[in-house]
Coordinates of C-alpha atoms in Angstrom, one line a residue:
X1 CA 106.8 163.1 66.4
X2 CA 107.1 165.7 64.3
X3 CA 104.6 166.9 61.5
X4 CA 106.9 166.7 58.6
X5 CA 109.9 165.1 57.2
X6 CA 112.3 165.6 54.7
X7 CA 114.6 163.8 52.6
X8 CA 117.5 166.1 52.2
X9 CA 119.9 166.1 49.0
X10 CA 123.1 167.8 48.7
X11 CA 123.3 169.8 45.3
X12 CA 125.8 172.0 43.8
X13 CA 123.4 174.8 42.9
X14 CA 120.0 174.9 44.3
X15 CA 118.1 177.2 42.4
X16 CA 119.6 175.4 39.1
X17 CA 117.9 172.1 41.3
X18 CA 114.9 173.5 42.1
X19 CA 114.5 174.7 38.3
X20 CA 114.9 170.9 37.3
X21 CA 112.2 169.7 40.2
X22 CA 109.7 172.1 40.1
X23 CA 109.6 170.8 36.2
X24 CA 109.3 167.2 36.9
X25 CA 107.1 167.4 40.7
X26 CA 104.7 170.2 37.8
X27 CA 105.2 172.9 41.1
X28 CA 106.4 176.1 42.5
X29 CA 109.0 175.2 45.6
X30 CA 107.5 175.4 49.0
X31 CA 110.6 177.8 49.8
X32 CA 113.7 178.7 48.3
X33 CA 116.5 180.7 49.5
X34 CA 120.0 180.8 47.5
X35 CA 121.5 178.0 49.7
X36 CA 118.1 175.9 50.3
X37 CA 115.3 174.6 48.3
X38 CA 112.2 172.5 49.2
X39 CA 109.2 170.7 47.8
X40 CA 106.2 169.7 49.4
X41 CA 106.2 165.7 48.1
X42 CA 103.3 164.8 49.5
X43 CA 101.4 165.3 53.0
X44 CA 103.9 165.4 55.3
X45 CA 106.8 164.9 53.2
X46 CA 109.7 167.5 52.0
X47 CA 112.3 167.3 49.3
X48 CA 115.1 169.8 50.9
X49 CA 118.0 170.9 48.2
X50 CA 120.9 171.8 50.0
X51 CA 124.1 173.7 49.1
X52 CA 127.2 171.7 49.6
X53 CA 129.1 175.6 49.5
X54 CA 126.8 176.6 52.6
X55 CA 128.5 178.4 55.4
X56 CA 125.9 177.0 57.9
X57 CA 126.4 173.0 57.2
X58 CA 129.0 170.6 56.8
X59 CA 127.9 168.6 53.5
X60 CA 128.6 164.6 54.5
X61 CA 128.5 163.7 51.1
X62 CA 129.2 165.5 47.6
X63 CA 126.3 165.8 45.1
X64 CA 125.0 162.7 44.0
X65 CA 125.4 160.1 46.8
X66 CA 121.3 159.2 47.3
X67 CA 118.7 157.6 45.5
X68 CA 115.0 158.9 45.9
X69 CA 112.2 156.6 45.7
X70 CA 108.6 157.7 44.2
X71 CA 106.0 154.9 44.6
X72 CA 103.3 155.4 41.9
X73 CA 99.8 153.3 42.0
X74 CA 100.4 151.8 38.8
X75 CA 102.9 150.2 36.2
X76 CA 101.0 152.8 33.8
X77 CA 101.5 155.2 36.2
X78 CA 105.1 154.8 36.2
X79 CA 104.8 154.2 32.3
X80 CA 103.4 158.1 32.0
X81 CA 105.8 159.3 34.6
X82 CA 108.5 158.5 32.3
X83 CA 107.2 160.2 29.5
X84 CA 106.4 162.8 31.2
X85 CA 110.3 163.3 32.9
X86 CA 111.9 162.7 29.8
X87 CA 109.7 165.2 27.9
X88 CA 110.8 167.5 30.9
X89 CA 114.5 167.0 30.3
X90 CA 115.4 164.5 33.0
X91 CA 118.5 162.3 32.5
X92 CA 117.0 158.1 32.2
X93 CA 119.4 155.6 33.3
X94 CA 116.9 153.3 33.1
X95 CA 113.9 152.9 30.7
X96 CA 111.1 151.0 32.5
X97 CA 111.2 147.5 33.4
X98 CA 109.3 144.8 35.3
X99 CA 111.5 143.9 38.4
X100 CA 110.5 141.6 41.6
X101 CA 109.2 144.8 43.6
X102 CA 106.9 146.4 40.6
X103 CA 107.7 148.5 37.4
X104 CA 110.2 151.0 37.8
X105 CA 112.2 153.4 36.2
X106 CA 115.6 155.4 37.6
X107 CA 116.3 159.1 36.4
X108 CA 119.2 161.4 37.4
X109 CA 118.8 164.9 38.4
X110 CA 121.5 168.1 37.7
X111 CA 124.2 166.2 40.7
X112 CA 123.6 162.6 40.0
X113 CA 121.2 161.9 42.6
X114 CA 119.8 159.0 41.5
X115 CA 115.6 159.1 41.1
X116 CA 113.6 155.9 41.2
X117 CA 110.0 155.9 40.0
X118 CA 108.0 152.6 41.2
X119 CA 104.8 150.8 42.0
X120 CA 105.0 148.1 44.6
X121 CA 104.0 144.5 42.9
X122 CA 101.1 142.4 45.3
X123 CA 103.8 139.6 44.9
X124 CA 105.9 138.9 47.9

């Protein structure tokens, strides 16, 4: 297995992407080239922004086809990540709210992608 893994999102613009994420992740990219962009998420774990106009890909989706999920320890937690997004200029869909898995909150970035911040309930 390999070291690392990313979750890869097709985006219009990248470095107007990576503008928008290093805001809300409060860091620098890992890399960024005009057609790709990542983020370190956490050990192990990459956030890749990828040019649907790149000459080296075909792009199976247009921007804005995937959701993202970021589990947080706490409902607070996910409470002071919203305030903390929405200060940063991210688009809410969805205030928080209690739901069956935890409290949760879904944001937008620049293409649409859809951005879910949780923490996992000990019910179920």
């Amino acid at each position: 297995m390999t070291a690392r893994a990313y979750a890869l999102l097709y985006v219009a613009d990248p470095m107007k992407s990576a503008h928008f994420y290093g805001r809300l992740f409060g860091k620098a990219p890992f890399e960024a080239h005009p057609t790709f962009v990542s983020f370190e998420i956490n050990d192990g774990l990459m956030l890749g922004l990828w040019s649907t106009s790149s000459a080296d890909i075909s792009s199976p989706t247009s921007p804005g086809g995937s959701e993202v999920g970021l589990v947080v320890a706490t409902p607070a937690d996910v409470d002071r990540r919203f305030e903390e997004w929405k200060r940063a200029g991210a688009t809410i869909l969805k205030e928080p709210a209690d739901m069956v898995f935890g409290r949760t909150f879904l944001a937008a970035d620049p293409d649409g992608h859809r951005l879910r911040v949780f923490n996992e309930s000990d019910a179920g």
